[in-house]
XYZ file of N, CA and C in Angstrom:
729
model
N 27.344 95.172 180.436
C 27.647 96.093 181.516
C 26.740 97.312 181.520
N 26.421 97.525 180.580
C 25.268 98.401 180.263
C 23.770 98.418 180.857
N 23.016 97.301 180.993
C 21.427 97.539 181.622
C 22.655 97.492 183.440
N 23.159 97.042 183.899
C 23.085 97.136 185.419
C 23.433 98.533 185.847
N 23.957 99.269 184.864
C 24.642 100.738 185.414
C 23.153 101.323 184.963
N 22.229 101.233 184.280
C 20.977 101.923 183.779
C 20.102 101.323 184.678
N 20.000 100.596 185.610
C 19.221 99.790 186.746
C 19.857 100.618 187.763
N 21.161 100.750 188.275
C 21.342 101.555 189.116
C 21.578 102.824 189.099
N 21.538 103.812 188.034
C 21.326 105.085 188.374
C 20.696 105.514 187.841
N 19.440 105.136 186.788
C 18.461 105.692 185.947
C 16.602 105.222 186.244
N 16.775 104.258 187.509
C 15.783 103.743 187.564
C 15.484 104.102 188.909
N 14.676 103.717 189.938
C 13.761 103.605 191.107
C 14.634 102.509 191.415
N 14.390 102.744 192.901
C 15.327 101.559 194.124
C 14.564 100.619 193.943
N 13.295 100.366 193.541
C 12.487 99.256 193.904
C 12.916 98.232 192.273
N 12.850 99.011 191.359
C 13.188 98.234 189.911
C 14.632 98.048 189.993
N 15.651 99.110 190.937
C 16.977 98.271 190.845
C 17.362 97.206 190.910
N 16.766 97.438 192.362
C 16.634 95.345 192.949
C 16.079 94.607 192.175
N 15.133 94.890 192.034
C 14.273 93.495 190.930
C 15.312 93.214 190.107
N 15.793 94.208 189.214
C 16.231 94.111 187.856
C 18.188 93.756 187.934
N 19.061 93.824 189.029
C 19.775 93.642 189.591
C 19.479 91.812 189.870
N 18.705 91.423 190.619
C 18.498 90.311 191.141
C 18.044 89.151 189.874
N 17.510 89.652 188.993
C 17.154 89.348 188.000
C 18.365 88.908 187.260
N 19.230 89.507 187.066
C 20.422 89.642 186.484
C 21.354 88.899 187.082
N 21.280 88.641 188.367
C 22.225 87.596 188.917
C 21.836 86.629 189.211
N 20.354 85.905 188.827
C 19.976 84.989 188.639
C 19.946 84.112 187.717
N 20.153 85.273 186.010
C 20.203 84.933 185.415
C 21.763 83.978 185.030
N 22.959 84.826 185.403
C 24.009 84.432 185.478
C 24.405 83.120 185.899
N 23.581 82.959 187.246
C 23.806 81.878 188.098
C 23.378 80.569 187.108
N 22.155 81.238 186.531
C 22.001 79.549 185.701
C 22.606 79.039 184.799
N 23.497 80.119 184.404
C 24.381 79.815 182.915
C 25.329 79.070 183.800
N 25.718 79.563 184.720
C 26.895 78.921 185.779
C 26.607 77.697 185.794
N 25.452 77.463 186.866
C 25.153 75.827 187.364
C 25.279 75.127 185.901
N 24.675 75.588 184.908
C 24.513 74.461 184.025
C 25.727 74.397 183.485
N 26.515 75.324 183.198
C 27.874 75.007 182.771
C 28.664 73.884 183.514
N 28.474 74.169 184.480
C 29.167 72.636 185.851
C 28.292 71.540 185.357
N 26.845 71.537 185.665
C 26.448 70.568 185.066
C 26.858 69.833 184.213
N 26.773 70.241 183.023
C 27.476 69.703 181.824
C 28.583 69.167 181.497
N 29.770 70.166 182.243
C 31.058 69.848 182.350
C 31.327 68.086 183.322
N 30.154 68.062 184.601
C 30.168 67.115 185.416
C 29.629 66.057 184.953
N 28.720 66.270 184.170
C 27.722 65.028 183.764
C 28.601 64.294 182.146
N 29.513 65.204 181.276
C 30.420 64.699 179.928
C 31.776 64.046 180.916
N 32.068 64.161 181.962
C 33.523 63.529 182.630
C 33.220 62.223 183.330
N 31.485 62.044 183.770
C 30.754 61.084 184.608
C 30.998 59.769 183.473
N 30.147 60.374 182.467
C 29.018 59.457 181.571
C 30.579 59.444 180.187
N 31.675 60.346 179.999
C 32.537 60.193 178.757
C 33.823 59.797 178.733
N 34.145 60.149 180.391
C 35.511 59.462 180.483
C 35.272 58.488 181.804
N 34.792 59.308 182.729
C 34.397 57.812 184.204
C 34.359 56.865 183.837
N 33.087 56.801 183.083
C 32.462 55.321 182.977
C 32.671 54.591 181.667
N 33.135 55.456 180.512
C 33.839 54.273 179.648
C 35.213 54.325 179.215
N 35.772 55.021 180.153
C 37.462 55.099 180.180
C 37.940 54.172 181.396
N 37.852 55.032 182.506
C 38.186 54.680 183.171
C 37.398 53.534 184.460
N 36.347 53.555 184.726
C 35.119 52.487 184.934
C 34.583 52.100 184.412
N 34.471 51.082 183.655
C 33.524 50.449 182.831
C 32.615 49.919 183.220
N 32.793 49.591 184.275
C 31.670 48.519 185.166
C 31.152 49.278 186.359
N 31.146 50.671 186.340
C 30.999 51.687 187.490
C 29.302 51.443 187.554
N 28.989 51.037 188.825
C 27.343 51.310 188.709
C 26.935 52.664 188.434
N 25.729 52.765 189.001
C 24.777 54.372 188.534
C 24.903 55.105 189.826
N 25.195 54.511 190.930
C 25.416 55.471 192.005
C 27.042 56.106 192.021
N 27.864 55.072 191.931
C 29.231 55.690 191.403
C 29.383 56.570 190.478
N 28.665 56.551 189.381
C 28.554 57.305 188.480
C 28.146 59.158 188.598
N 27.404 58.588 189.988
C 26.646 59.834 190.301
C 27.410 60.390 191.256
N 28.252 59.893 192.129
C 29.288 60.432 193.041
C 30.167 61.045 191.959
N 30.930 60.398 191.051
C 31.441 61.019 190.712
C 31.531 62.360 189.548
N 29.711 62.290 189.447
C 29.930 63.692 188.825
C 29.885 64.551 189.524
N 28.916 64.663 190.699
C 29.152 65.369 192.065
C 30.457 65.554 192.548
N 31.717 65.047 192.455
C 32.843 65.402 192.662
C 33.414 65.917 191.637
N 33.382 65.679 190.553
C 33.616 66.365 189.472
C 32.521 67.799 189.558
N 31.586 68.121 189.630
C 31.371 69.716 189.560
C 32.283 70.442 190.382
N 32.343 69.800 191.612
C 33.361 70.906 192.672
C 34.490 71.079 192.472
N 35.091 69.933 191.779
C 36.536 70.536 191.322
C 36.443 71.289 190.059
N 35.404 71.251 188.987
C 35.059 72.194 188.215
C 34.852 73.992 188.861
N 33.682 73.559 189.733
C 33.430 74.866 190.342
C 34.751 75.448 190.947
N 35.495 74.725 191.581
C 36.247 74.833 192.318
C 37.372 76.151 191.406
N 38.101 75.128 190.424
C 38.935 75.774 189.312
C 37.948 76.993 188.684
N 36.730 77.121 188.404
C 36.403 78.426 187.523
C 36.000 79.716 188.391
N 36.212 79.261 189.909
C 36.278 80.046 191.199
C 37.450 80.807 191.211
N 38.915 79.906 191.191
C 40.037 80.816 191.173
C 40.500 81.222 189.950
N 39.902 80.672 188.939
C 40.487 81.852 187.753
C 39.672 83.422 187.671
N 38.132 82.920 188.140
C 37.410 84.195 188.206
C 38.191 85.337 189.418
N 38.697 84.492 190.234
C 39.517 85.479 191.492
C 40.769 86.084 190.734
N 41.346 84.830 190.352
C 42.780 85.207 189.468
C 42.807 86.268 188.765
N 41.711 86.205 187.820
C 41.655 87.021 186.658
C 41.490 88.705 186.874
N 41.559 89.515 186.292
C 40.428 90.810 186.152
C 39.821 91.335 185.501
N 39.723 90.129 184.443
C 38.180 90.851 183.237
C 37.818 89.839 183.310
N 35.947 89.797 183.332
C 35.564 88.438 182.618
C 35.954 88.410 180.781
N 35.538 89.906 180.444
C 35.606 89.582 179.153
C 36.945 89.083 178.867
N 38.160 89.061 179.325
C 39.109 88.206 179.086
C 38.852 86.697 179.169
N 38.399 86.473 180.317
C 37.509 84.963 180.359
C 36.799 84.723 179.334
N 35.673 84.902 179.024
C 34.998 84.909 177.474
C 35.996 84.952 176.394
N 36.918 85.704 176.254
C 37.741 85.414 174.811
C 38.537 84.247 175.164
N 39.242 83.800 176.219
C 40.157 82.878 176.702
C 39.646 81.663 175.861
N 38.176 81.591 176.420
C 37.195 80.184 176.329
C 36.744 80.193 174.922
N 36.734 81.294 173.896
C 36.262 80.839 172.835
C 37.495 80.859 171.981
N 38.933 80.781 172.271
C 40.066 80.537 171.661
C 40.106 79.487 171.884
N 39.816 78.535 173.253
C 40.316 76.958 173.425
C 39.367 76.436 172.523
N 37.980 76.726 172.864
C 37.485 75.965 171.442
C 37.611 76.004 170.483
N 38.041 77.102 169.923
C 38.391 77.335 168.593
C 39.875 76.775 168.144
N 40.600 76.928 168.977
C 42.201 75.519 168.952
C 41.837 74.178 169.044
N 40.732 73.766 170.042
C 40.939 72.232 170.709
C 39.943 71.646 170.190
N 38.707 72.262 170.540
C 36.699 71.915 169.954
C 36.893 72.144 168.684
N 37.346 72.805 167.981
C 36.591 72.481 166.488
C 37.516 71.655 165.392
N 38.738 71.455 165.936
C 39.957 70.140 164.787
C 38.851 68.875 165.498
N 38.421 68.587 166.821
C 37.580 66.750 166.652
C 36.418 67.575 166.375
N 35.292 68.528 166.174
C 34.193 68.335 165.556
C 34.224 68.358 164.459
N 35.638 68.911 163.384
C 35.556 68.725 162.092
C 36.110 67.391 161.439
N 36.984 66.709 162.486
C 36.838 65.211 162.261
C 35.961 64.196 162.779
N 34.993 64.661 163.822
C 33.881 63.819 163.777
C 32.895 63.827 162.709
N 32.948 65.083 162.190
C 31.796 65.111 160.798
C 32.122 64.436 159.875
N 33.198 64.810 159.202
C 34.076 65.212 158.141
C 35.108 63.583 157.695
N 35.727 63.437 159.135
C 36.737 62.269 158.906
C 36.356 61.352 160.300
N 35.709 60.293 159.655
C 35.458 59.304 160.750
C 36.419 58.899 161.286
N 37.510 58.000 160.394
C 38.238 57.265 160.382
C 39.501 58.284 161.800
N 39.016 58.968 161.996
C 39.994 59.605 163.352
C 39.405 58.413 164.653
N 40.845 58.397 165.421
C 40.632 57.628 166.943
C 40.589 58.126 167.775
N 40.713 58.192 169.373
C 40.574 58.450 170.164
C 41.859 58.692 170.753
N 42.633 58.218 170.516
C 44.500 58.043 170.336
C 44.602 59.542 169.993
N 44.285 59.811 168.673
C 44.761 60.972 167.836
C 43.720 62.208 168.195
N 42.489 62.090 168.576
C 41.587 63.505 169.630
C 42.424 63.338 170.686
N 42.776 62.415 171.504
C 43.886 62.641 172.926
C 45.093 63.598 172.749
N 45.545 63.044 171.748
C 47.061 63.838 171.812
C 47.107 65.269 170.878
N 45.988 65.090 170.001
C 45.850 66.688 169.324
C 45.061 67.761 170.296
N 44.274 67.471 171.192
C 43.872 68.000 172.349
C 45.182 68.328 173.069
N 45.774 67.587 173.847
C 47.132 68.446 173.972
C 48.306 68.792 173.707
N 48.226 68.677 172.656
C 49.634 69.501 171.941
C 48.804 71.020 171.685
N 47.727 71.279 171.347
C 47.152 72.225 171.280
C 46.995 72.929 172.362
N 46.788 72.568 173.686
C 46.328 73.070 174.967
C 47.691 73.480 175.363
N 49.074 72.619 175.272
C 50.171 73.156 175.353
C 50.519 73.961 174.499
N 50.749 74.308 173.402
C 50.813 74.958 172.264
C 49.900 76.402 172.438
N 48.922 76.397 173.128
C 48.259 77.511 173.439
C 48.467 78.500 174.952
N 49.189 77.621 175.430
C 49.531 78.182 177.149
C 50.910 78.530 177.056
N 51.388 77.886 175.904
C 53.040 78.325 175.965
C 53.549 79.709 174.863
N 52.507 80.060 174.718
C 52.243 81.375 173.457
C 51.858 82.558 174.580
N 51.266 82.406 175.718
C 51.572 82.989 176.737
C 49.606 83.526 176.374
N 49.669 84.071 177.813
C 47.903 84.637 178.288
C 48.068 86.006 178.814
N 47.906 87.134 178.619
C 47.703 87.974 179.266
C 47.041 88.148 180.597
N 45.800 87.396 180.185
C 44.043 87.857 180.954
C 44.848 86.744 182.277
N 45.790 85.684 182.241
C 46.243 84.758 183.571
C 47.431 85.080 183.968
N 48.068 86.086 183.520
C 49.489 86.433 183.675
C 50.499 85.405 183.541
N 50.096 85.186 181.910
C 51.507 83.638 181.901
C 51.981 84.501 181.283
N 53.405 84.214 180.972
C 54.442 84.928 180.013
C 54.418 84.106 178.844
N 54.920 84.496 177.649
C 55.036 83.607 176.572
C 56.392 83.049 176.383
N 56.188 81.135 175.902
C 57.402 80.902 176.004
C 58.131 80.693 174.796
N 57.186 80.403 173.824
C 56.971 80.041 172.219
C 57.049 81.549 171.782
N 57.960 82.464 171.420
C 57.858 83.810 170.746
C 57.807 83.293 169.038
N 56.677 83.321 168.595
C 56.686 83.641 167.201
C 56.773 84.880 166.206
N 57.190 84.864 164.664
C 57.950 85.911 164.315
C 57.198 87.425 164.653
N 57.619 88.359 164.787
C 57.055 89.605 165.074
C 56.609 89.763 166.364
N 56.981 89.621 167.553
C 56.755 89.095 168.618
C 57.221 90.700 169.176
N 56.545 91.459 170.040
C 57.250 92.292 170.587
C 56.583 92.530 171.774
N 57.487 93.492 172.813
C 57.418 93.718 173.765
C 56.864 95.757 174.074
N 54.945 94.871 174.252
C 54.275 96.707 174.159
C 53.996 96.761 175.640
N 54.594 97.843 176.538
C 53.754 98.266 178.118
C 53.978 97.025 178.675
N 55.173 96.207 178.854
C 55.460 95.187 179.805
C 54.771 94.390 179.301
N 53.701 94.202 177.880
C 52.880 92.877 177.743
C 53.505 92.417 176.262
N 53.898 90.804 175.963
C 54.204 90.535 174.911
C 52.961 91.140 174.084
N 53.285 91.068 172.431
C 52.428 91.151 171.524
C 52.856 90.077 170.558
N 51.835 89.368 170.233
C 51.976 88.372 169.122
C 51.405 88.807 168.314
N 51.824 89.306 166.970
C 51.076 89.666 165.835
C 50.762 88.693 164.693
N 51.943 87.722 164.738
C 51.702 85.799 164.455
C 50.307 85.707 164.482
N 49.059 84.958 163.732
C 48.381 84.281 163.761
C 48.590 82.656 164.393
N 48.712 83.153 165.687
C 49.205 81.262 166.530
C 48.108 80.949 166.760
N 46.934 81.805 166.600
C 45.746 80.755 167.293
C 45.259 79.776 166.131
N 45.300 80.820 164.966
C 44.907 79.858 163.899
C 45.988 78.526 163.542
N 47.299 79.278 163.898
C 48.235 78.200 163.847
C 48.353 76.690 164.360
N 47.973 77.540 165.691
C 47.748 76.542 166.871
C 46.913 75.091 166.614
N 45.574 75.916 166.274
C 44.641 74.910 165.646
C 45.145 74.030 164.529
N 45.514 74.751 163.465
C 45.603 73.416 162.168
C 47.078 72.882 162.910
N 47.662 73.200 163.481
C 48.866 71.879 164.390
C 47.720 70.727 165.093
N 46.605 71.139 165.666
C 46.150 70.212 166.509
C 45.331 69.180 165.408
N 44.995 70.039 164.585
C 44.152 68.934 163.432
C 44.695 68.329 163.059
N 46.062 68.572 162.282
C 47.194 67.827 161.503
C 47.570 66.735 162.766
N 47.821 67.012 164.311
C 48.150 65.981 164.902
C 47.001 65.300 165.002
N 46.249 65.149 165.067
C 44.840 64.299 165.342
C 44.945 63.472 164.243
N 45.296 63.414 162.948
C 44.918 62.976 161.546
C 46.016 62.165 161.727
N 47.177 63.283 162.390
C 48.554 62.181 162.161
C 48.883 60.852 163.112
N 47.903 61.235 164.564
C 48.061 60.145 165.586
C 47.618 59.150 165.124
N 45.725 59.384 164.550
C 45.225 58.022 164.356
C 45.120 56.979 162.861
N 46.038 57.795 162.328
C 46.358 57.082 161.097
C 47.569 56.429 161.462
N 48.450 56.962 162.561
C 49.538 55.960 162.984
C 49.202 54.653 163.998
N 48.292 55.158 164.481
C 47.332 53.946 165.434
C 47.118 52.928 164.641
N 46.218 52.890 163.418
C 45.299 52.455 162.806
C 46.584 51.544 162.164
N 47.641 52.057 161.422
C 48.168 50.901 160.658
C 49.491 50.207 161.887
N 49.918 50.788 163.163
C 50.259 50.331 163.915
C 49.747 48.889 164.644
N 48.518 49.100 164.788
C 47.401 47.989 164.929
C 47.054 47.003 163.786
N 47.279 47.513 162.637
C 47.120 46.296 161.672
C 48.224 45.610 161.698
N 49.171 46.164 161.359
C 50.485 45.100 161.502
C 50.514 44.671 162.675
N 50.452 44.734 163.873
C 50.557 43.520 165.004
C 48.866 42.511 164.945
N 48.467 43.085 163.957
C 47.404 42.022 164.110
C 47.377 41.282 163.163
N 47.760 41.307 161.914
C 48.428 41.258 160.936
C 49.539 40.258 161.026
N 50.141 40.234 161.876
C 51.283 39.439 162.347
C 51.460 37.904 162.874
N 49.731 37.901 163.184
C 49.516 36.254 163.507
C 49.661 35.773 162.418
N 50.118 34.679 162.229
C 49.765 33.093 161.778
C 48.590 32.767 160.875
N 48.153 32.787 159.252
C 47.263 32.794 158.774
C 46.880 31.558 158.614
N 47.667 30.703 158.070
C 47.615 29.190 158.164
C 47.462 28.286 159.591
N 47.717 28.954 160.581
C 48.076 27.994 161.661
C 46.496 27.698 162.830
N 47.287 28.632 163.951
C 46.293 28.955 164.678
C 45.558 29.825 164.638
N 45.887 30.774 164.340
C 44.935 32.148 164.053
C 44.655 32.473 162.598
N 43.748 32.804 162.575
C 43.100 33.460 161.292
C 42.458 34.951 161.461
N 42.616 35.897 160.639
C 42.349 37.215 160.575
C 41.572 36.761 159.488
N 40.553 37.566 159.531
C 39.154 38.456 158.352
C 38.905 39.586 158.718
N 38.246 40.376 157.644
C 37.949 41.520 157.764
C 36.555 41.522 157.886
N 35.541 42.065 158.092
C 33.862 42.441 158.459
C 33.938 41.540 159.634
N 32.531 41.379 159.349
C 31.618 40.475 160.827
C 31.969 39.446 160.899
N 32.239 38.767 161.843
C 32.828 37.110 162.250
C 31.600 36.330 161.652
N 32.162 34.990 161.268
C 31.897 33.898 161.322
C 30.605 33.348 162.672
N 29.708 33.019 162.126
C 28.942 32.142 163.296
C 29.330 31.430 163.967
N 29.112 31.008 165.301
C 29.773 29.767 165.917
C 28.816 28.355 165.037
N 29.865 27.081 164.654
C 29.077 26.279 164.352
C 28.300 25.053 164.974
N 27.737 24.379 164.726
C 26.936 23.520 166.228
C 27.858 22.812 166.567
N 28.243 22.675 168.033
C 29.103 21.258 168.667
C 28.460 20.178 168.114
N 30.066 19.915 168.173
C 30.037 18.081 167.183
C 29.257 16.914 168.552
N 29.372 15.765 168.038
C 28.816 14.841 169.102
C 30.160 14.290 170.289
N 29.655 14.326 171.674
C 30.579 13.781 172.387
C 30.838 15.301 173.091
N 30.885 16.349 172.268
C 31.367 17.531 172.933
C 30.814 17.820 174.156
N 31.396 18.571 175.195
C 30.791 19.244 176.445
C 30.129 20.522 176.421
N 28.648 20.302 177.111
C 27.735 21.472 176.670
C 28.607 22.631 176.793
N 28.258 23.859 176.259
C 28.407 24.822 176.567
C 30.384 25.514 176.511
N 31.180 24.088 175.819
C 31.994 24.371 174.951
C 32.109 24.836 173.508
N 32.934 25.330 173.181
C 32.647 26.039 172.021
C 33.770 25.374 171.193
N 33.637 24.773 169.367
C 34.735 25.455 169.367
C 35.311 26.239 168.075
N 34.579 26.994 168.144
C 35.437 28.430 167.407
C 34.913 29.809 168.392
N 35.740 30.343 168.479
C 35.519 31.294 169.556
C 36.345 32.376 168.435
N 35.605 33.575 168.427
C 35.413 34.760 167.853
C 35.879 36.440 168.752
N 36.601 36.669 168.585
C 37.391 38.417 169.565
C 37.223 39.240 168.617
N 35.942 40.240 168.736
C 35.846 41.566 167.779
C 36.730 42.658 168.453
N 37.615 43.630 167.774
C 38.528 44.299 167.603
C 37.803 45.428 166.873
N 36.617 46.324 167.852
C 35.998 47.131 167.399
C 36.195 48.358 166.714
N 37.874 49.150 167.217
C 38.403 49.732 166.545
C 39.384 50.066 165.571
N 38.729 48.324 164.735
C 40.112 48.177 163.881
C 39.119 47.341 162.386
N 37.893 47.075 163.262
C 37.169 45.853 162.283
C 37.355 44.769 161.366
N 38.120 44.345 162.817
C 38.960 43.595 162.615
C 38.443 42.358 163.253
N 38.205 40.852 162.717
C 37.680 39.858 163.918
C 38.902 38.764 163.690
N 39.003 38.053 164.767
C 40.092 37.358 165.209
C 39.574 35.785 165.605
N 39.904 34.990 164.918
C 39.000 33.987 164.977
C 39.935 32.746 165.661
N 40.134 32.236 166.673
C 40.739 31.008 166.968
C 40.296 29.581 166.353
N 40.810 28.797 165.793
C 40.514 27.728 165.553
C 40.846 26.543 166.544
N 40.633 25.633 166.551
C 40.426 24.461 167.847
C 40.222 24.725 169.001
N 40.983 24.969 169.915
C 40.477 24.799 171.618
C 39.948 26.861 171.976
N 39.027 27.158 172.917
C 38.502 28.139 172.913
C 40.096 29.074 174.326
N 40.566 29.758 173.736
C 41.270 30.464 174.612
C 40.722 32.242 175.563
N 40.137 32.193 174.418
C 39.831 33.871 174.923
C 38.618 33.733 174.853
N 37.412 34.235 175.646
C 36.291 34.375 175.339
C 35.636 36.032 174.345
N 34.573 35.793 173.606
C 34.400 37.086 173.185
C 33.756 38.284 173.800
């Protein structure tokens, strides 16, 4: 806040503008690229391998283009909503610091986390953080933790909930996909070892050459990798599922 008030009353009209214009140019690019980014990780991280898998490259591209505007759209009315940015700036480096850093310290740290358990520790945290209440958005708090008081009409939390907040979201992340993980073994686990199905653990089995008499391009051992379990699933006699 400092060089624009020293641009406008310490300088020449001609360096205001420059140095003014300068300054809101600069802004603007942090902006666009922030949408960018935000549009192009929802296109390419949830569009197209969540929810489209088979989305071509032009779909892909519509829909990050619709995704910036409802981005832009939302960081339009909180900027209206709001009345500090610097409340905005602290807002945004509390969510990451609750939501962004429990999956970057289990993407480093602990592989063995799923996508199950970043889903649901992402929001228990995001709830867990909106229900502790916002000043800078005028939410009230609904979660009063101990020492909780009431200064100039604004709660005060003197609780450490943000830090709280966070190791809840880590602990749920650890706790979802370790419940995934052996949830999924036992129903897979559950076939028939002797019969029709056979479970192994690593890389499948080769297919072996059709016998004589067989029809081209029948198979018969047919192989289903179970990528997030490494787990392969091997049918024996007639081919039911393809891989």
């Amino acid at each position: 806040m400092i060089l624009p008030l020293v641009l406008h009353y310490l300088c020449p009209a001609c360096i205001s503008i420059a140095g003014l214009g300068a300054i809101a140019a600069a802004t603007m690019s942090s902006a666009d690229s922030a949408l960018l980014s935000a549009g192009s990780m929802f296109a390419y991280n949830i569009y197209r391998k969540i929810l489209r898998k088979k989305a071509a490259e032009i779909e892909v591209l519509w829909a990050m283009r619709t995704s910036m505007l409802v981005f832009g759209a939302g960081a339009a009315s909180l900027a209206f909503y709001s009345s500090s940015v610097h409340d905005l700036w602290f807002l945004s480096g509390e969510l990451v610091h609750a939501l962004l850093f429990p999956q970057f310290r289990c993407a480093l740290f602990t592989p063995s986390t799923k996508t199950y358990g970043l889903a649901a520790g992402s929001l228990v945290g995001l709830l867990l953080r909106l229900l502790t209440g916002e000043p800078a958005l005028s939410i009230p708090p609904v979660i009063c933790y101990p020492v909780c008081s009431l200064v100039n009409g604004i709660y005060s939390q003197v609780f450490p909930f943000k830090t709280f907040t966070m190791l809840l979201t880590f602990s749920m992340i650890l706790a979802v996909s370790y419940s995934a993980k052996v949830l999924f073994q036992r129903i897979f686990t559950s076939f028939p070892t002797g019969g029709m199905f056979a479970i192994s653990q690593g890389e499948p089995h080769p297919h072996p050459p059709a016998a004589d008499g067989e029809t081209e391009g029948f198979t018969n051992h047919c192989t289903r990798r179970e990528p997030w379990l490494n787990v392969g699933l091997h049918l024996k006699g007639h081919c039911a599922f393809s891989s």
